PDB file of C-alpha atoms in Angstrom:
ATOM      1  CA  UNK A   1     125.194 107.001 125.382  1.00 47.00           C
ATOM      2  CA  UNK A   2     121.406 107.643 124.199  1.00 49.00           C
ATOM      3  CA  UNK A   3     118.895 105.837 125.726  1.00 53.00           C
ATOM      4  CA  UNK A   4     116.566 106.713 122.461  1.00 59.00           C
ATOM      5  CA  UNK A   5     114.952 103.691 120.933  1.00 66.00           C
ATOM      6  CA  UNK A   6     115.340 103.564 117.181  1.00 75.00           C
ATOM      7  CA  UNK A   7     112.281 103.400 114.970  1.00 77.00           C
ATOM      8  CA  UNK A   8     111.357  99.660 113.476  1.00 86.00           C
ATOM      9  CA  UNK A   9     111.693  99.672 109.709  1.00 90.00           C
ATOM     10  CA  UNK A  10     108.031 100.257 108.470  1.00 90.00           C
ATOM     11  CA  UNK A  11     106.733  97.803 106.015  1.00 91.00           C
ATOM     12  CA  UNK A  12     107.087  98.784 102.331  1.00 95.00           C
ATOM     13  CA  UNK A  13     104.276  97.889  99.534  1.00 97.00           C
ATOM     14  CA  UNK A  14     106.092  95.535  96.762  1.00 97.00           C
ATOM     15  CA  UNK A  15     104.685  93.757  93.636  1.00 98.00           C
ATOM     16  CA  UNK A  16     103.059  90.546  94.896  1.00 98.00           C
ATOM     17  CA  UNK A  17     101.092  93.292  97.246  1.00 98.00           C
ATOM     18  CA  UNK A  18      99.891  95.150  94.517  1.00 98.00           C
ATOM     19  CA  UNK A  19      98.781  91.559  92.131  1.00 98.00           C
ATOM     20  CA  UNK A  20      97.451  90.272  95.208  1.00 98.00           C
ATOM     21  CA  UNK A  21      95.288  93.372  95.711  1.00 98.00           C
ATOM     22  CA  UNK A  22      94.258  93.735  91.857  1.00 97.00           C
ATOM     23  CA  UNK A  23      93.263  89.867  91.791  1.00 97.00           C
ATOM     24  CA  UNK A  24      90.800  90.168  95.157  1.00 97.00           C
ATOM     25  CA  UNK A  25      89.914  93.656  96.119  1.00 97.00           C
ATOM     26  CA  UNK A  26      86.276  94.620  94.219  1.00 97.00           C
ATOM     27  CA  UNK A  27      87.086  95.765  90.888  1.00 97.00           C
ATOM     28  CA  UNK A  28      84.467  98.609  90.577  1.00 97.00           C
ATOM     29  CA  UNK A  29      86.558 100.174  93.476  1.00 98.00           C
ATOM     30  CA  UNK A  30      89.449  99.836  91.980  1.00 98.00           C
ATOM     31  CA  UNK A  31      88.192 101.720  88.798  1.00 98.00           C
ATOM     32  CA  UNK A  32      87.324 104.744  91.417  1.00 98.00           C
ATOM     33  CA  UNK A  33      89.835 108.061  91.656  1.00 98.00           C
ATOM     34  CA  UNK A  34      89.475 107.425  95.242  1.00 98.00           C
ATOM     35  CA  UNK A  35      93.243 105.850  95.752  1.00 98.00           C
ATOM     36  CA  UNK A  36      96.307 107.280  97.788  1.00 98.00           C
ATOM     37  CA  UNK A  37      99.565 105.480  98.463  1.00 98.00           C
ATOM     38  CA  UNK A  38     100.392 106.535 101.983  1.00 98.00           C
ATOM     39  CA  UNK A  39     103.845 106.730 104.161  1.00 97.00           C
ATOM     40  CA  UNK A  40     104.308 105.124 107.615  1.00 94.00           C
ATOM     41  CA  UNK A  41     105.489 107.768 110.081  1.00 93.00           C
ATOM     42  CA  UNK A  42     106.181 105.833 113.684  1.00 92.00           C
ATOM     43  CA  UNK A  43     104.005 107.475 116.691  1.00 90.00           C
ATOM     44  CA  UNK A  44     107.153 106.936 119.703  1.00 88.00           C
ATOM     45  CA  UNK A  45     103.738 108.119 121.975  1.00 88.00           C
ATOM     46  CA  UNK A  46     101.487 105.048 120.264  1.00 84.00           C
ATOM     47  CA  UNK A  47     103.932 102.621 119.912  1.00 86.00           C
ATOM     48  CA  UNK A  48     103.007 102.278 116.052  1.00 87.00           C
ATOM     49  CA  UNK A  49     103.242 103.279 112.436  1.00 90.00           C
ATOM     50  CA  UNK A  50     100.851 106.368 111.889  1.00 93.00           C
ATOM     51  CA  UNK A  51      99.441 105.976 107.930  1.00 95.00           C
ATOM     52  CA  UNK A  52      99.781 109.193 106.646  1.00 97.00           C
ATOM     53  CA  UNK A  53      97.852 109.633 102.626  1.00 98.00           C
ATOM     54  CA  UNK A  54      99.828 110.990  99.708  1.00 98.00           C
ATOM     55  CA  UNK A  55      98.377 112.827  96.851  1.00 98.00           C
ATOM     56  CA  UNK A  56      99.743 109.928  94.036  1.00 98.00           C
ATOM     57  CA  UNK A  57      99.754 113.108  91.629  1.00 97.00           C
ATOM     58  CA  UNK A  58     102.117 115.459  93.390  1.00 97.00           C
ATOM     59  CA  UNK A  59     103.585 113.387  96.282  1.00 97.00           C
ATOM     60  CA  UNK A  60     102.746 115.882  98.720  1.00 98.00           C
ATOM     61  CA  UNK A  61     100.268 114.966 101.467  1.00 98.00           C
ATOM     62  CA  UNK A  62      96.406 114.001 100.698  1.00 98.00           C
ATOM     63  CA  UNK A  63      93.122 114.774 102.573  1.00 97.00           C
ATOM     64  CA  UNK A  64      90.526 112.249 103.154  1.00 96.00           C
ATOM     65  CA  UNK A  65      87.992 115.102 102.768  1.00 95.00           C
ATOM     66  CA  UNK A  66      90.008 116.625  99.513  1.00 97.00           C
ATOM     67  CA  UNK A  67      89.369 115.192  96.397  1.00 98.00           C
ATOM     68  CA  UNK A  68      91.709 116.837  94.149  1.00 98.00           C
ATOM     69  CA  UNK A  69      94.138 115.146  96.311  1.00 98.00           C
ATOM     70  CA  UNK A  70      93.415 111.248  95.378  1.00 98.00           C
ATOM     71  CA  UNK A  71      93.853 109.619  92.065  1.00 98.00           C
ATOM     72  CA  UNK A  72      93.394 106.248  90.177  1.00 98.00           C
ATOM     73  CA  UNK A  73      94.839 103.137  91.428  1.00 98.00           C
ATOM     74  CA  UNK A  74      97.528 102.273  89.057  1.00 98.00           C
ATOM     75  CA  UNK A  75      99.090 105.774  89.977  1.00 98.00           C
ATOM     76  CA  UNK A  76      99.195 105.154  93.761  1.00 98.00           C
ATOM     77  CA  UNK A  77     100.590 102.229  93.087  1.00 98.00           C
ATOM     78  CA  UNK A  78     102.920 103.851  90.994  1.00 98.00           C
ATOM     79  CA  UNK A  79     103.926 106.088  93.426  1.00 98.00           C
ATOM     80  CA  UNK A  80     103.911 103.587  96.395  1.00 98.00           C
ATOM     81  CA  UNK A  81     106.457 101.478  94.492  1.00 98.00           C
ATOM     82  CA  UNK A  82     108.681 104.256  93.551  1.00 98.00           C
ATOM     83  CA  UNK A  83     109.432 105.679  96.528  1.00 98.00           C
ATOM     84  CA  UNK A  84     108.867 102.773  99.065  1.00 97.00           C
ATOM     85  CA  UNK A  85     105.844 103.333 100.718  1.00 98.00           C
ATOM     86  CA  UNK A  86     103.777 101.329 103.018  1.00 97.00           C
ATOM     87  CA  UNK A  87     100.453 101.045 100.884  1.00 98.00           C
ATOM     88  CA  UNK A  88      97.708 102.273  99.376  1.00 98.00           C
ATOM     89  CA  UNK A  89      94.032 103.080 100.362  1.00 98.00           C
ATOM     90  CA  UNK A  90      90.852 103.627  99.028  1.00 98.00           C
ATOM     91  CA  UNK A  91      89.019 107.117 100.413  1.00 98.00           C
ATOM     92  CA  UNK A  92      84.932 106.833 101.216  1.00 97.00           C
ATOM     93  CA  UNK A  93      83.217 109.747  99.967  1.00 96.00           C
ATOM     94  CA  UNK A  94      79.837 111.156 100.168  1.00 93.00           C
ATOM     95  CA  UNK A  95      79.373 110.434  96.756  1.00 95.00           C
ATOM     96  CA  UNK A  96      80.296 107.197  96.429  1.00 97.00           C
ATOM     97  CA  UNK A  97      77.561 103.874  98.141  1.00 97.00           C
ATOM     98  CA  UNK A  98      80.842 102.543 100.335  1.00 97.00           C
ATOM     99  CA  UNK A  99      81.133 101.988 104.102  1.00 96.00           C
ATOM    100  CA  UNK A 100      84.139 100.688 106.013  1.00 96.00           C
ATOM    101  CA  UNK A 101      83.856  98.653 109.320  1.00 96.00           C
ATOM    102  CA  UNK A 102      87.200  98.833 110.857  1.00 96.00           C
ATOM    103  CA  UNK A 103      87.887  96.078 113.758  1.00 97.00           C
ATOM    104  CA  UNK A 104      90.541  97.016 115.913  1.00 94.00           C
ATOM    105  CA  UNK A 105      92.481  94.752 118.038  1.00 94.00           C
ATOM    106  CA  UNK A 106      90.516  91.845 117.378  1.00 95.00           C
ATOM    107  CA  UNK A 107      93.284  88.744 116.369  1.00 95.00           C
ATOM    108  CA  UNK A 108      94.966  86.539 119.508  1.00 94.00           C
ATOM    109  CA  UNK A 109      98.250  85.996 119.580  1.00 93.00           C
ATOM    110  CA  UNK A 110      97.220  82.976 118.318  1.00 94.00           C
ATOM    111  CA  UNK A 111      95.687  84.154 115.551  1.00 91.00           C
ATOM    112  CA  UNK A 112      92.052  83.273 116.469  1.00 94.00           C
ATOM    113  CA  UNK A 113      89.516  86.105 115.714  1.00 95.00           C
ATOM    114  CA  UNK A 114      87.705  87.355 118.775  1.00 96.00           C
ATOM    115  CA  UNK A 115      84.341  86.114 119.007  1.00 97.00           C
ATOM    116  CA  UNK A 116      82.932  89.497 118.917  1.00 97.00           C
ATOM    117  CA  UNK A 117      84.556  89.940 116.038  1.00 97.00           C
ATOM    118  CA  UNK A 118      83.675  86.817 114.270  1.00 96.00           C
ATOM    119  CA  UNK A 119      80.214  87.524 114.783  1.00 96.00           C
ATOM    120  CA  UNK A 120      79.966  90.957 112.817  1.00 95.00           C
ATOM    121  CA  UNK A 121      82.176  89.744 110.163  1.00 96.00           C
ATOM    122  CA  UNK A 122      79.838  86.411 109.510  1.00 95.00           C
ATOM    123  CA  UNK A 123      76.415  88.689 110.010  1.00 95.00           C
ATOM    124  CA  UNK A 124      77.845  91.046 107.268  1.00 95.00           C
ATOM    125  CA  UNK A 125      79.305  88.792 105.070  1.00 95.00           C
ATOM    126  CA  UNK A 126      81.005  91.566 102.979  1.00 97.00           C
ATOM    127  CA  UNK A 127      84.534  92.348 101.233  1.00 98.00           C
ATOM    128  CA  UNK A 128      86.288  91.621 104.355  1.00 97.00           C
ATOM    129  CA  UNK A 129      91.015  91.277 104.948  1.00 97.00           C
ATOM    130  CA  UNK A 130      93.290  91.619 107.116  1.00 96.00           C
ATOM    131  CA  UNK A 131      94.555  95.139 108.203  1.00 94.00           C
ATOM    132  CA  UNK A 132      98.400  95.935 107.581  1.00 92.00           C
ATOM    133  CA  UNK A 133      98.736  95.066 111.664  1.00 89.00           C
ATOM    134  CA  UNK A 134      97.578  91.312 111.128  1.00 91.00           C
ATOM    135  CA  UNK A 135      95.783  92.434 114.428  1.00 94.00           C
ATOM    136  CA  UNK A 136      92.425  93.823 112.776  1.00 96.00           C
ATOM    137  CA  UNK A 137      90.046  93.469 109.723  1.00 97.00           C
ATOM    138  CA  UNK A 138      88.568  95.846 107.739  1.00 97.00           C
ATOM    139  CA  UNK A 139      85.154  94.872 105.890  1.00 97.00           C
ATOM    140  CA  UNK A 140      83.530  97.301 103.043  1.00 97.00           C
ATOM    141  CA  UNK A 141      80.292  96.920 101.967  1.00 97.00           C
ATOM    142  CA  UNK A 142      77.508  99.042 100.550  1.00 97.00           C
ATOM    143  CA  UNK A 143      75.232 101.408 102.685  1.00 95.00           C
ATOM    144  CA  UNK A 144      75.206 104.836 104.438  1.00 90.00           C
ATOM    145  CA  UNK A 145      75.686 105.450 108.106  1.00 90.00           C
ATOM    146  CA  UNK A 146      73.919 107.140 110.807  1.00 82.00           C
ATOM    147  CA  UNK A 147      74.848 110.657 111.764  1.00 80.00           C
ATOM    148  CA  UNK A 148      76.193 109.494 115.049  1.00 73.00           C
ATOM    149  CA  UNK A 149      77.381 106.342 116.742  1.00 63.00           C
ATOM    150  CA  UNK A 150      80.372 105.692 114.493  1.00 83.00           C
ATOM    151  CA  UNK A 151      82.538 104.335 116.848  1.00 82.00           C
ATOM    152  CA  UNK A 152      82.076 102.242 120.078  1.00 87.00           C
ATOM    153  CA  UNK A 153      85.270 100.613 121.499  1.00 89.00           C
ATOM    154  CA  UNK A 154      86.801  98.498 119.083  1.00 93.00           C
ATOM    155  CA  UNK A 155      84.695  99.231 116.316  1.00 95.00           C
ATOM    156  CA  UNK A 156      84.949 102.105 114.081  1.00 95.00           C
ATOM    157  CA  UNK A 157      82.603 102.978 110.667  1.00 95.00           C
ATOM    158  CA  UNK A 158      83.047 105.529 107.846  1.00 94.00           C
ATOM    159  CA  UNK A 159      81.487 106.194 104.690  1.00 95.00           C
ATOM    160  CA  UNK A 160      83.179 109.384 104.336  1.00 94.00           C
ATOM    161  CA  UNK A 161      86.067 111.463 105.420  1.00 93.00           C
ATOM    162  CA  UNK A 162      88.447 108.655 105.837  1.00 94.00           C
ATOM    163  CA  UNK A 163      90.607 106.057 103.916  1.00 96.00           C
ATOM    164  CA  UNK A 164      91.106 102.340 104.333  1.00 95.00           C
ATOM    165  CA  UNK A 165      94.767 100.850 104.141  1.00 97.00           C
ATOM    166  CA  UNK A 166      94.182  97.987 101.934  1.00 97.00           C
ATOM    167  CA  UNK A 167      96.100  94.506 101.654  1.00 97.00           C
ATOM    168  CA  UNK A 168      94.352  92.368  99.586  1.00 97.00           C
ATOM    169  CA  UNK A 169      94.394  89.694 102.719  1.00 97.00           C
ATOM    170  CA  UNK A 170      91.030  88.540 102.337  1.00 96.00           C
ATOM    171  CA  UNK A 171      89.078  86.325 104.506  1.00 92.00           C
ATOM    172  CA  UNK A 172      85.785  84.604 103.500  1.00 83.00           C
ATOM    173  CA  UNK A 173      84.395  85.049 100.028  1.00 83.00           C
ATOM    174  CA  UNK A 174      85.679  88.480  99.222  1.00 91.00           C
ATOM    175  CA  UNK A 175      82.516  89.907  97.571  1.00 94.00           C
ATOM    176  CA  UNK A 176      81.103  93.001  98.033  1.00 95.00           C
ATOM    177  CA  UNK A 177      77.981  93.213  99.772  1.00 95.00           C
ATOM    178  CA  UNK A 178      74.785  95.717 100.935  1.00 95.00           C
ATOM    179  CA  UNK A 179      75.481  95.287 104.516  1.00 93.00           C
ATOM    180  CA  UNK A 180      72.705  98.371 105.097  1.00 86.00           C
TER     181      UNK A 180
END
């Protein structure tokens, strides 16, 4: 007998996921090439689902710092559906005025937000949701970061380089804001 733990079954992206994202999520983002479904891989080390991009065009893997590996929204989604992904996510790039703010760790059990996090997400008062967890938020707003100082504990910023999960679980007024 194996004393090997078996994987959870990662969540899968479905139809009300997708409307809820298209009704919420800022809608000159979602006319951007910047999209990639992604696949859940589980991290035995981590305890959780790594988020691993797909190129929506050729299903192979994408690169947050790779272009020609995104697409358009509608065929992430596509591709998301089809072959029972977790998500999708939007990609910051250089050339575009975006910058995601990505609170880790910051819901109670109870579901209370940490104060901390309260705080940035009320002085920003951006596009801000729920991550795929339910234990983080993600806000996106307009502006360019500093060279250095991305990250510090909980809190982790990119305007380029990266992608954001999204989930269309919004929280406040869900506009999109210069938070420079």
């Amino acid at each position: 007998m194996s004393d090997t733990k078996k994987a959870p079954q990662p969540p899968v992206m479905n139809r009300e996921d997708v409307e809820r994202i298209r009704a919420v999520f800022p809608a000159e983002m979602l006319l951007l090439p910047q999209w990639v479904p992604y696949r859940m891989k589980w991290s035995e080390s981590m305890g959780k689902f790594d988020k691993i991009p797909v190129n929506p065009n050729t299903g192979y893997n994408a690169k947050s710092n790779l272009p020609s590996t995104w697409g358009r929204f509608d065929i992430a989604v596509k591709l998301a559906l089809n072959r029972k992904l977790g998500g999708v996510g939007f990609v910051f790039s250089k050339t575009d005025p975006y910058v995601g703010i990505d609170l880790d760790k910051c819901v109670k059990e109870d579901g209370e937000i940490e104060t901390w996090a309260s705080e940035i997400i009320a002085e920003l008062n951006s596009y801000t949701e729920k991550s795929p967890s339910g234990k983080g938020y993600h806000i996106i707003g307009c502006g360019k970061l500093p060279p250095r100082g991305r990250r510090k504990g909980q809190i982790e910023m990119y305007d380029r380089g990266r992608f954001f999960t999204v989930t269309g679980l919004v929280s406040g007024s869900g506009v999109l804001r210069d938070i420079q």
